[in-house]
Every structure is written in structure tokens, then in C-alpha cells.
Amino acid sequence: MAYGLEQIIIKGIPVENLTELKIDCLPGDHGSLKLCGYLAAENGEETLFGFSENDSISVYVGEGKPIFSGILTKVSVEGEGDTVKISAEAKSRSILMDQKKKSRSFQDVTMTYGSLFQAILSEYPGSDIKLSIPDRPLGEIAVQYKETDWEFLKRMLSMLNAVLACRPGEESIKLYGGVPDIPSGEWNYKKTGFQKEMGEYSYWLMQGASVNDNDFLIMKIETGHVPELFEQVADEGRQFVLRRLSYELERGLLHCRMEMQKKEGILAKAEYPMHLIGTALCGTVLEIAGSKIKIHLDIDHAAGGKDVYWFPFSTLSESPDGSGWYYMPEKGDNVRVYFPSKYTKDVIGVSAVSSYDGKNGGVPDRMGSPSTKYLSNPYGQEMKLAEDGITLACSGGAASVKISNGGDISLSAMGTINIAAEEDLKIEAEEAVSLQAIEAAVISCVKGGTVNMPADGNLYIQGTEVKVN
């Protein structure tokens, strides 16, 4: 039985004479509504100016069964003689999740898909999602980057080849993740057509899915009944589910046209974050271990999730055996993380971001000349590669080695300089060797020979045998 005009109730718009009504719902998209009708002339302008952002509209049939509840997206009013024509478009309440782009990370790889979805839906009062997929851990970092919550949920579900669908008749956000089991009712329908999506079948077969061609047989039917999306329908011993609902007002009667398909064929192709490829996100180092770091990403702000992911960090040069350079950033350093591919598991930390501005009150600007290279750490150790030579220094110059381009080497220390060799120590010069000391200079051998030059100006030579020529 089809519903007549007198059995259709519109709430949210004061339509007196409904001429057009169309409602459509399918997986992967919001439910949509389009209607046209007439108002009394005196109510036209008042009605139009009375609408505001996110105003609701609901459609009921029969004894109050809801078939659509959503948010108005477009309303227009036109005068036609003594009457006013009103046209409106709306989306299901799931559109509230598709209005604002967000960026954040979910670093806990042990978090399950269900926990992730509930964390996102917790921002929408009264919302819920019914999952028909294995609730397994994410297994890798998840990043929502310049995506709406709807886009992100849809993409994450697609990684499990599960569709995201809304329930268009609900007065709050109610979603399906995957195809649920909704028992069939007793109602009649008329078959209006068939088709088989062989291209889809070939695609999923190449992906290794356990499907057969009949899983992609689409049967089109028409009924006056008001079913649920994904409701089960038996036909000649075969079990189908409703994959698409479309209501349309024709000649004063509301008809429901549907598409049925086997549950096994209702799949979503994997959507990867292609927009994330090549992106570098900034963050702050929290912990360092080996060649990995924990980072608080700037996109997570102060109230972000758990910063528990260990990002591999790209050092200057690191070999599998531990040789090469090992120079990790320090706790509190600003770093970037880079996404080289469509797989978020490939993310790496690539560089530290300097906040140095050269304004240190009289201290020479280390970045004043691009030809001078520095390597230093917070503890005062420093290597300087300058135009005139190389300098190695500790504790702000308390001990240093300078090698100049002219061939000079200078060693200086506020403490002791020790030079030791297990075999021979040779000091050679083509011109002169100079030894100077403020108090005393002593040259000795463990076997007893000593040359002592104290501050009194005398020279003392001591040994078991002394030969002077």
C-alpha cells in the first residue's frame, strides 16, 4: 500500500500543499531530501526569514513512522499570485559530521576501530554507530588531516572494506559500520529490473576477496512499504538486503523504490589518505630511545590523545650495525614528521626545527654565515667547520682543539692535557721545538732519567749516567 498525501506529515516547514517529495539514501553518503509545495501568501516572507543555520525538518508517514529527519541545507520562496511556492533541500543528521575540517592523530596502535569511532562520535550528543565488522586494533597510527569526521570515519572503515551508512529517519546521528543483520518483515513488492555489476566483481576478485558473480546481482523493486536500509529480503530462496532506498511522490502517492543485493557484495574500496603524502607535521619531542622518538604533534593541541607512538627518526647516517652518525634530537626540540606514502605506518621523523634567532646579547651569531657549519649539544660540546679551519670545543671552550687551514694545530685546556702512548711518542720539527711553562718543565723517564727546568732558571739533569758534550 502506497501512502497518500493526507498520510504524509512534514515538520519544520509549514507546507500546505505538497507537490514534490523525494528522499534518497545509500551507503557512503548522507540521506537527502528535496520537496516543493505551497504556503499561504501572507506566510511566505515570514517563513523564509524564520529559518536559521542547522534548522531541522522531519517527514513522517502513516501513524507517525519517520522516514527522514535531517538538517535544511537550502530553502527558497517564490510568490505565485495569491500563493507562495516553497522549495527545500535537506541532508540527514549525519551532515553535522561533515561540516568542519579537522586535524588530529590517534597514536595508540592498540586502540580498536570501535574505540576510535566512539571517541569521534562522543562529540555529537545522542550519536551512535552499529558495527558489523571485527573490532580489531588499528595496528598503525591513524591521522585525521584536514578531513571532516564523516570523511575520516568513512576512510577508516574502508580500510576494512566496510561501508559507512546513516539511518535517515533517526532524530540523532545513527550510523552503520558495515552491513548489519536486520530481520525482514512481511510485505509485498514488485520487481522492476535486474543488473549485474561485473566490473565490481572483477575488481574484488583481483583484490583476493571471497566473492562470486551473484554477489553483485542488483535487483530493483518497488513497494508501498516503508523498510529500513539493509533490511533483509528473501526472494525465491535467495537472501538479499536493501542497499538503497528512494521515496518519491507521484500522482499523490508516495512510492518506495529500492535496490537489493547480497550482503557479501556490499563492500567499500579502500580509501588512502593521498592528501597526506608529502606532508610534514610539526611537533615537540617528548622521549628518545635508540633511533626512535615520541612526539606531541601540534595538530593535537593541548587536549590531544595519548602521545604513545614511537616515530623512527632519520638521523644523519645510521647503519644496521650501529655504525655511522648517531645524533638524535633533544627532549623539547621541535621536529617534523613526514609521510612519504599513502601508508601512515611509513611515517618518519625527518628533522629538527630550530627556534634559534641569533639574539644572544653580544655572543657571535652562529648562523650569521652560511659557510660556517655547527654541530653542538646542550652540554657545551661543539664542532665548528668554518672557512679558516675546524674547532672542537667542550664546556664552552674550556678545552679545545683548533686546526687551521694554514696547517697550525692548537690545543688548549683550563685543566690538564694528557698525551700517552703505549709504544713511542715522537715530536719532530724541521725548525724548532719549544716547551714553555710558568712554574716548571720536567722531562722524565720511568727508568730514572730526568731533565728539570724549574722557575729559578737552573737546568737540572739527573740519571744513572749523564753525558754532556
CSV table of N, CA and C in Angstrom, one decimal, residues 320-463:
chain,number,residue,atom,x,y,z
A,320,PRO,N,72.8,-0.5,9.9
A,320,PRO,CA,72.2,-1.6,10.7
A,320,PRO,C,73.0,-2.1,11.9
A,321,ASP,N,74.4,-2.0,11.7
A,321,ASP,CA,75.3,-2.5,12.8
A,321,ASP,C,75.6,-1.4,13.8
A,322,GLY,N,74.9,-0.2,13.7
A,322,GLY,CA,75.1,0.9,14.6
A,322,GLY,C,76.2,1.8,14.3
A,323,SER,N,76.9,1.6,13.2
A,323,SER,CA,78.0,2.5,12.8
A,323,SER,C,77.4,3.7,12.1
A,324,GLY,N,78.3,4.7,11.8
A,324,GLY,CA,77.8,5.9,11.2
A,324,GLY,C,77.5,6.9,12.2
A,325,TRP,N,76.8,8.0,11.9
A,325,TRP,CA,76.4,9.0,12.8
A,325,TRP,C,75.2,8.6,13.7
A,326,TYR,N,75.2,9.0,14.9
A,326,TYR,CA,74.1,8.9,15.8
A,326,TYR,C,73.9,10.2,16.5
A,327,TYR,N,72.9,11.0,16.0
A,327,TYR,CA,72.7,12.3,16.5
A,327,TYR,C,71.2,12.6,16.6
A,328,MET,N,70.6,12.3,17.7
A,328,MET,CA,69.2,12.4,17.9
A,328,MET,C,68.8,13.8,18.5
A,329,PRO,N,67.6,14.2,18.2
A,329,PRO,CA,67.1,15.5,18.8
A,329,PRO,C,67.0,15.3,20.3
A,330,GLU,N,66.9,16.5,21.0
A,330,GLU,CA,66.8,16.5,22.5
A,330,GLU,C,65.3,16.6,22.9
A,331,LYS,N,65.0,16.2,24.1
A,331,LYS,CA,63.7,16.4,24.6
A,331,LYS,C,63.3,17.9,24.6
A,332,GLY,N,62.1,18.2,24.1
A,332,GLY,CA,61.7,19.6,24.0
A,332,GLY,C,62.0,20.2,22.6
A,333,ASP,N,62.8,19.5,21.8
A,333,ASP,CA,63.1,20.1,20.5
A,333,ASP,C,61.8,20.0,19.6
A,334,ASN,N,61.8,21.0,18.7
A,334,ASN,CA,60.7,21.0,17.7
A,334,ASN,C,61.2,20.2,16.5
A,335,VAL,N,60.4,19.2,16.1
A,335,VAL,CA,60.7,18.3,14.9
A,335,VAL,C,59.6,18.3,13.9
A,336,ARG,N,59.9,17.7,12.8
A,336,ARG,CA,58.9,17.4,11.8
A,336,ARG,C,58.7,15.9,11.6
A,337,VAL,N,57.5,15.5,11.3
A,337,VAL,CA,57.3,14.1,10.9
A,337,VAL,C,56.7,14.1,9.5
A,338,TYR,N,57.2,13.2,8.7
A,338,TYR,CA,57.0,13.2,7.2
A,338,TYR,C,56.3,11.9,6.8
A,339,PHE,N,55.3,12.1,5.9
A,339,PHE,CA,54.5,11.0,5.4
A,339,PHE,C,54.9,10.7,4.0
A,340,PRO,N,55.8,9.8,3.7
A,340,PRO,CA,56.3,9.6,2.3
A,340,PRO,C,55.3,8.8,1.4
A,341,SER,N,54.4,8.1,2.0
A,341,SER,CA,53.5,7.3,1.2
A,341,SER,C,52.1,7.3,1.7
A,342,LYS,N,51.2,6.6,1.0
A,342,LYS,CA,49.8,6.6,1.4
A,342,LYS,C,49.6,5.7,2.7
A,343,TYR,N,50.6,5.0,3.1
A,343,TYR,CA,50.5,4.2,4.3
A,343,TYR,C,51.1,5.0,5.5
A,344,THR,N,50.2,5.2,6.5
A,344,THR,CA,50.7,6.0,7.7
A,344,THR,C,51.7,5.3,8.5
A,345,LYS,N,51.8,4.0,8.3
A,345,LYS,CA,52.9,3.3,9.1
A,345,LYS,C,54.3,3.6,8.6
A,346,ASP,N,54.4,4.3,7.4
A,346,ASP,CA,55.7,4.7,6.9
A,346,ASP,C,56.2,6.0,7.4
A,347,VAL,N,55.4,6.6,8.3
A,347,VAL,CA,55.8,8.0,8.8
A,347,VAL,C,57.1,7.9,9.5
A,348,ILE,N,57.9,9.0,9.3
A,348,ILE,CA,59.2,9.1,10.0
A,348,ILE,C,59.4,10.5,10.4
A,349,GLY,N,60.3,10.7,11.5
A,349,GLY,CA,60.7,12.0,11.9
A,349,GLY,C,61.9,12.3,11.0
A,350,VAL,N,61.9,13.5,10.4
A,350,VAL,CA,63.0,13.8,9.5
A,350,VAL,C,63.9,14.9,9.9
A,351,SER,N,63.5,15.9,10.7
A,351,SER,CA,64.4,17.0,11.0
A,351,SER,C,63.9,17.7,12.2
A,352,ALA,N,64.9,18.3,12.9
A,352,ALA,CA,64.6,19.2,14.0
A,352,ALA,C,64.4,20.6,13.4
A,353,VAL,N,63.5,21.4,14.0
A,353,VAL,CA,63.2,22.8,13.6
A,353,VAL,C,63.8,23.7,14.6
A,354,SER,N,64.8,24.5,14.1
A,354,SER,CA,65.5,25.4,15.0
A,354,SER,C,64.6,26.7,15.4
A,355,SER,N,64.6,27.0,16.6
A,355,SER,CA,64.0,28.3,17.1
A,355,SER,C,65.0,29.3,17.4
A,356,TYR,N,66.3,29.1,17.1
A,356,TYR,CA,67.4,30.0,17.3
A,356,TYR,C,67.2,31.2,16.5
A,357,ASP,N,67.4,32.4,17.1
A,357,ASP,CA,67.2,33.7,16.4
A,357,ASP,C,68.5,34.5,16.3
A,358,GLY,N,69.6,34.0,16.9
A,358,GLY,CA,70.8,34.8,16.9
A,358,GLY,C,70.9,35.9,17.8
A,359,LYS,N,69.9,36.2,18.7
A,359,LYS,CA,69.9,37.3,19.6
A,359,LYS,C,70.3,36.9,21.0
A,360,ASN,N,71.6,36.7,21.2
A,360,ASN,CA,72.0,36.2,22.5
A,360,ASN,C,72.9,37.2,23.2
A,361,GLY,N,72.7,38.5,23.0
A,361,GLY,CA,73.4,39.5,23.8
A,361,GLY,C,74.9,39.5,23.7
A,362,GLY,N,75.4,39.9,22.6
A,362,GLY,CA,76.9,40.0,22.4
A,362,GLY,C,77.6,38.8,21.9
A,363,VAL,N,76.9,37.6,22.0
A,363,VAL,CA,77.6,36.4,21.6
A,363,VAL,C,77.5,36.3,20.0
A,364,PRO,N,78.6,36.0,19.3
A,364,PRO,CA,78.5,35.9,17.9
A,364,PRO,C,77.4,35.0,17.4
A,365,ASP,N,76.8,35.5,16.3
A,365,ASP,CA,75.6,34.7,15.8
A,365,ASP,C,76.2,33.5,15.0
A,366,ARG,N,75.8,32.3,15.5
A,366,ARG,CA,76.3,31.1,14.9
A,366,ARG,C,75.7,30.9,13.5
A,367,MET,N,74.6,31.5,13.2
A,367,MET,CA,74.0,31.4,11.9
A,367,MET,C,74.3,32.6,11.1
A,368,GLY,N,75.2,33.4,11.5
A,368,GLY,CA,75.5,34.6,10.7
A,368,GLY,C,76.1,34.4,9.4
A,369,SER,N,76.8,33.3,9.2
A,369,SER,CA,77.5,32.9,7.9
A,369,SER,C,77.1,31.5,7.5
A,370,PRO,N,76.4,31.4,6.3
A,370,PRO,CA,76.0,30.1,5.9
A,370,PRO,C,77.2,29.1,5.6
A,371,SER,N,78.4,29.7,5.4
A,371,SER,CA,79.6,28.9,5.1
A,371,SER,C,80.1,28.2,6.4
A,372,THR,N,79.7,28.6,7.5
A,372,THR,CA,80.1,28.0,8.8
A,372,THR,C,79.1,27.0,9.3
A,373,LYS,N,79.6,25.8,9.5
A,373,LYS,CA,78.7,24.7,10.0
A,373,LYS,C,79.0,24.4,11.4
A,374,TYR,N,77.9,24.2,12.2
A,374,TYR,CA,78.0,23.8,13.6
A,374,TYR,C,77.3,22.5,13.9
A,375,LEU,N,77.9,21.8,14.9
A,375,LEU,CA,77.3,20.6,15.4
A,375,LEU,C,77.5,20.7,16.9
A,376,SER,N,76.4,20.9,17.7
A,376,SER,CA,76.6,21.1,19.1
A,376,SER,C,75.5,20.4,19.9
A,377,ASN,N,75.6,20.3,21.2
A,377,ASN,CA,74.5,19.7,22.0
A,377,ASN,C,74.3,20.6,23.2
A,378,PRO,N,73.3,20.4,24.1
A,378,PRO,CA,73.1,21.3,25.2
A,378,PRO,C,74.1,21.3,26.3
A,379,TYR,N,75.1,20.3,26.2
A,379,TYR,CA,76.1,20.2,27.3
A,379,TYR,C,77.4,20.9,27.0
A,380,GLY,N,77.4,21.7,26.0
A,380,GLY,CA,78.6,22.5,25.7
A,380,GLY,C,79.6,21.9,24.7
A,381,GLN,N,79.4,20.7,24.2
A,381,GLN,CA,80.2,20.1,23.2
A,381,GLN,C,79.9,20.7,21.9
A,382,GLU,N,80.9,21.0,21.1
A,382,GLU,CA,80.7,21.7,19.8
A,382,GLU,C,81.7,21.4,18.8
A,383,MET,N,81.3,21.2,17.6
A,383,MET,CA,82.2,21.1,16.4
A,383,MET,C,81.9,22.2,15.4
A,384,LYS,N,82.9,23.0,15.1
A,384,LYS,CA,82.7,24.1,14.2
A,384,LYS,C,83.5,24.0,12.9
A,385,LEU,N,82.9,24.0,11.8
A,385,LEU,CA,83.6,23.9,10.5
A,385,LEU,C,83.4,25.2,9.8
A,386,ALA,N,84.5,26.0,9.9
A,386,ALA,CA,84.5,27.4,9.4
A,386,ALA,C,85.4,27.5,8.2
A,387,GLU,N,85.4,28.7,7.6
A,387,GLU,CA,86.2,29.0,6.4
A,387,GLU,C,87.7,28.9,6.7
A,388,ASP,N,88.1,29.2,8.0
A,388,ASP,CA,89.5,29.2,8.3
A,388,ASP,C,90.0,28.0,9.0
A,389,GLY,N,89.1,27.0,9.2
A,389,GLY,CA,89.5,25.7,9.9
A,389,GLY,C,88.4,25.1,10.7
A,390,ILE,N,88.9,24.1,11.5
A,390,ILE,CA,88.0,23.3,12.3
A,390,ILE,C,88.3,23.5,13.8
A,391,THR,N,87.2,23.6,14.6
A,391,THR,CA,87.4,23.8,16.0
A,391,THR,C,86.5,22.8,16.7
A,392,LEU,N,87.1,22.0,17.7
A,392,LEU,CA,86.4,21.1,18.6
A,392,LEU,C,86.5,21.7,20.0
A,393,ALA,N,85.4,21.9,20.6
A,393,ALA,CA,85.4,22.5,22.0
A,393,ALA,C,84.5,21.8,22.9
A,394,CYS,N,84.8,21.9,24.2
A,394,CYS,CA,83.9,21.4,25.3
A,394,CYS,C,83.7,22.4,26.3
A,395,SER,N,82.6,22.4,27.0
A,395,SER,CA,82.2,23.3,28.1
A,395,SER,C,82.4,24.7,27.7
A,396,GLY,N,81.9,25.1,26.5
A,396,GLY,CA,82.0,26.5,26.1
A,396,GLY,C,83.4,27.0,25.9
A,397,GLY,N,84.3,26.0,25.5
A,397,GLY,CA,85.7,26.4,25.2
A,397,GLY,C,86.7,26.2,26.3
A,398,ALA,N,86.3,25.5,27.4
A,398,ALA,CA,87.2,25.2,28.5
A,398,ALA,C,88.3,24.3,28.0
A,399,ALA,N,88.0,23.5,27.0
A,399,ALA,CA,89.1,22.7,26.3
A,399,ALA,C,88.7,22.7,24.8
A,400,SER,N,89.8,22.9,24.0
A,400,SER,CA,89.5,23.0,22.6
A,400,SER,C,90.7,22.5,21.8
A,401,VAL,N,90.4,22.1,20.5
A,401,VAL,CA,91.4,21.8,19.5
A,401,VAL,C,91.1,22.6,18.3
A,402,LYS,N,92.0,23.3,17.8
A,402,LYS,CA,91.8,24.2,16.6
A,402,LYS,C,92.8,23.7,15.5
A,403,ILE,N,92.2,23.4,14.3
A,403,ILE,CA,93.0,23.1,13.2
A,403,ILE,C,92.8,24.1,12.1
A,404,SER,N,93.8,24.9,11.8
A,404,SER,CA,93.6,25.9,10.8
A,404,SER,C,94.0,25.5,9.4
A,405,ASN,N,93.5,26.2,8.4
A,405,ASN,CA,93.8,26.0,7.0
A,405,ASN,C,95.3,26.1,6.7
A,406,GLY,N,96.0,27.0,7.6
A,406,GLY,CA,97.4,27.2,7.4
A,406,GLY,C,98.3,26.1,7.8
A,407,GLY,N,97.7,25.1,8.4
A,407,GLY,CA,98.5,23.9,8.9
A,407,GLY,C,98.8,24.0,10.4
A,408,ASP,N,98.3,25.0,11.1
A,408,ASP,CA,98.5,25.1,12.6
A,408,ASP,C,97.5,24.3,13.3
A,409,ILE,N,97.9,23.7,14.5
A,409,ILE,CA,97.1,23.0,15.4
A,409,ILE,C,97.3,23.5,16.8
A,410,SER,N,96.2,23.9,17.4
A,410,SER,CA,96.3,24.5,18.8
A,410,SER,C,95.4,23.6,19.7
A,411,LEU,N,96.1,23.2,20.8
A,411,LEU,CA,95.4,22.5,21.9
A,411,LEU,C,95.4,23.4,23.1
A,412,SER,N,94.2,23.7,23.7
A,412,SER,CA,94.2,24.5,24.9
A,412,SER,C,93.2,23.8,25.9
A,413,ALA,N,93.5,24.0,27.2
A,413,ALA,CA,92.6,23.4,28.3
A,413,ALA,C,92.8,24.2,29.5
A,414,MET,N,91.7,24.4,30.3
A,414,MET,CA,91.8,25.0,31.6
A,414,MET,C,92.4,24.0,32.6
A,415,GLY,N,92.3,22.7,32.3
A,415,GLY,CA,92.9,21.7,33.2
A,415,GLY,C,94.1,21.1,32.7
A,416,THR,N,94.2,19.8,32.6
A,416,THR,CA,95.4,19.1,32.2
A,416,THR,C,95.2,18.5,30.8
A,417,ILE,N,96.3,18.6,30.0
A,417,ILE,CA,96.4,17.9,28.7
A,417,ILE,C,97.3,16.7,28.9
A,418,ASN,N,96.7,15.5,28.7
A,418,ASN,CA,97.5,14.3,28.8
A,418,ASN,C,97.7,13.7,27.4
A,419,ILE,N,99.0,13.4,27.1
A,419,ILE,CA,99.3,12.7,25.8
A,419,ILE,C,100.0,11.4,26.2
A,420,ALA,N,99.5,10.3,25.8
A,420,ALA,CA,100.0,9.0,26.3
A,420,ALA,C,100.1,8.0,25.1
A,421,ALA,N,101.2,7.2,25.1
A,421,ALA,CA,101.3,6.2,24.0
A,421,ALA,C,101.9,4.9,24.6
A,422,GLU,N,101.3,3.8,24.2
A,422,GLU,CA,101.8,2.5,24.7
A,422,GLU,C,103.2,2.2,24.2
A,423,GLU,N,103.6,2.7,23.0
A,423,GLU,CA,104.9,2.5,22.5
A,423,GLU,C,105.7,3.8,22.4
A,424,ASP,N,105.9,4.4,21.3
A,424,ASP,CA,106.7,5.5,21.1
A,424,ASP,C,105.8,6.8,20.9
A,425,LEU,N,106.3,7.9,21.4
A,425,LEU,CA,105.8,9.2,21.2
A,425,LEU,C,106.8,10.1,20.6
A,426,LYS,N,106.6,10.5,19.4
A,426,LYS,CA,107.6,11.3,18.6
A,426,LYS,C,107.2,12.7,18.4
A,427,ILE,N,108.0,13.6,18.7
A,427,ILE,CA,107.8,15.0,18.4
A,427,ILE,C,108.9,15.5,17.5
A,428,GLU,N,108.6,15.9,16.3
A,428,GLU,CA,109.6,16.3,15.3
A,428,GLU,C,109.2,17.6,14.7
A,429,ALA,N,110.2,18.4,14.4
A,429,ALA,CA,110.1,19.7,13.8
A,429,ALA,C,111.2,20.0,12.9
A,430,GLU,N,111.0,20.5,11.7
A,430,GLU,CA,112.1,20.9,10.8
A,430,GLU,C,112.9,22.1,11.3
A,431,GLU,N,112.3,22.9,12.1
A,431,GLU,CA,113.0,24.1,12.6
A,431,GLU,C,113.2,24.1,14.1
A,432,ALA,N,112.2,24.1,14.9
A,432,ALA,CA,112.4,24.2,16.4
A,432,ALA,C,111.2,23.5,17.1
A,433,VAL,N,111.5,23.0,18.3
A,433,VAL,CA,110.5,22.5,19.2
A,433,VAL,C,110.6,23.4,20.5
A,434,SER,N,109.5,24.0,20.9
A,434,SER,CA,109.5,24.9,22.0
A,434,SER,C,108.6,24.4,23.1
A,435,LEU,N,109.2,24.3,24.3
A,435,LEU,CA,108.4,23.9,25.5
A,435,LEU,C,108.4,25.0,26.5
A,436,GLN,N,107.3,25.5,27.0
A,436,GLN,CA,107.2,26.6,27.9
A,436,GLN,C,106.3,26.3,29.0
A,437,ALA,N,106.7,26.7,30.3
A,437,ALA,CA,105.9,26.5,31.4
A,437,ALA,C,106.1,27.7,32.4
A,438,ILE,N,105.1,28.1,33.1
A,438,ILE,CA,105.2,29.2,34.0
A,438,ILE,C,106.0,28.8,35.3
A,439,GLU,N,105.8,27.6,35.8
A,439,GLU,CA,106.4,27.2,37.0
A,439,GLU,C,107.6,26.3,36.8
A,440,ALA,N,107.4,25.2,36.1
A,440,ALA,CA,108.5,24.2,35.8
A,440,ALA,C,108.2,23.3,34.7
A,441,ALA,N,109.2,22.9,34.0
A,441,ALA,CA,109.1,21.9,32.9
A,441,ALA,C,109.9,20.7,33.2
A,442,VAL,N,109.4,19.6,33.2
A,442,VAL,CA,110.0,18.3,33.6
A,442,VAL,C,109.9,17.3,32.5
A,443,ILE,N,111.0,16.7,32.1
A,443,ILE,CA,111.0,15.6,31.1
A,443,ILE,C,111.7,14.4,31.8
A,444,SER,N,110.9,13.3,32.0
A,444,SER,CA,111.4,12.2,32.8
A,444,SER,C,111.2,10.9,32.1
A,445,CYS,N,111.9,9.9,32.5
A,445,CYS,CA,111.7,8.5,32.0
A,445,CYS,C,111.5,7.6,33.2
A,446,VAL,N,110.7,6.6,33.0
A,446,VAL,CA,110.4,5.7,34.1
A,446,VAL,C,111.6,5.0,34.7
A,447,LYS,N,112.7,4.9,33.9
A,447,LYS,CA,113.9,4.2,34.4
A,447,LYS,C,114.8,5.2,35.1
A,448,GLY,N,114.4,6.4,35.3
A,448,GLY,CA,115.1,7.3,36.2
A,448,GLY,C,115.7,8.5,35.6
A,449,GLY,N,115.8,8.7,34.3
A,449,GLY,CA,116.4,9.9,33.7
A,449,GLY,C,115.4,11.0,33.8
A,450,THR,N,115.9,12.2,34.2
A,450,THR,CA,115.1,13.4,34.4
A,450,THR,C,115.8,14.7,33.9
A,451,VAL,N,115.1,15.5,33.2
A,451,VAL,CA,115.5,16.9,32.9
A,451,VAL,C,114.5,17.8,33.6
A,452,ASN,N,115.0,18.6,34.5
A,452,ASN,CA,114.1,19.5,35.3
A,452,ASN,C,114.5,20.9,35.1
A,453,MET,N,113.5,21.8,34.6
A,453,MET,CA,113.7,23.2,34.4
A,453,MET,C,112.8,24.0,35.3
A,454,PRO,N,113.1,24.2,36.5
A,454,PRO,CA,112.3,25.0,37.5
A,454,PRO,C,112.3,26.5,37.2
A,455,ALA,N,111.5,27.2,38.0
A,455,ALA,CA,111.3,28.6,37.8
A,455,ALA,C,112.5,29.4,38.2
A,456,ASP,N,113.5,28.8,38.9
A,456,ASP,CA,114.7,29.6,39.4
A,456,ASP,C,115.7,29.8,38.2
A,457,GLY,N,115.4,29.2,37.0
A,457,GLY,CA,116.3,29.5,35.9
A,457,GLY,C,117.4,28.4,35.7
A,458,ASN,N,117.6,27.5,36.6
A,458,ASN,CA,118.6,26.5,36.5
A,458,ASN,C,118.1,25.3,35.7
A,459,LEU,N,119.0,24.5,35.2
A,459,LEU,CA,118.7,23.3,34.5
A,459,LEU,C,119.3,22.1,35.3
A,460,TYR,N,118.5,21.2,35.6
A,460,TYR,CA,118.9,20.0,36.4
A,460,TYR,C,118.7,18.8,35.6
A,461,ILE,N,119.9,18.0,35.4
A,461,ILE,CA,119.9,16.8,34.6
A,461,ILE,C,120.3,15.7,35.6
A,462,GLN,N,119.4,14.6,35.7
A,462,GLN,CA,119.7,13.5,36.6
A,462,GLN,C,119.5,12.2,35.9
A,463,GLY,N,120.4,11.3,36.2
A,463,GLY,CA,120.3,9.9,35.6
A,463,GLY,C,121.4,9.0,36.1
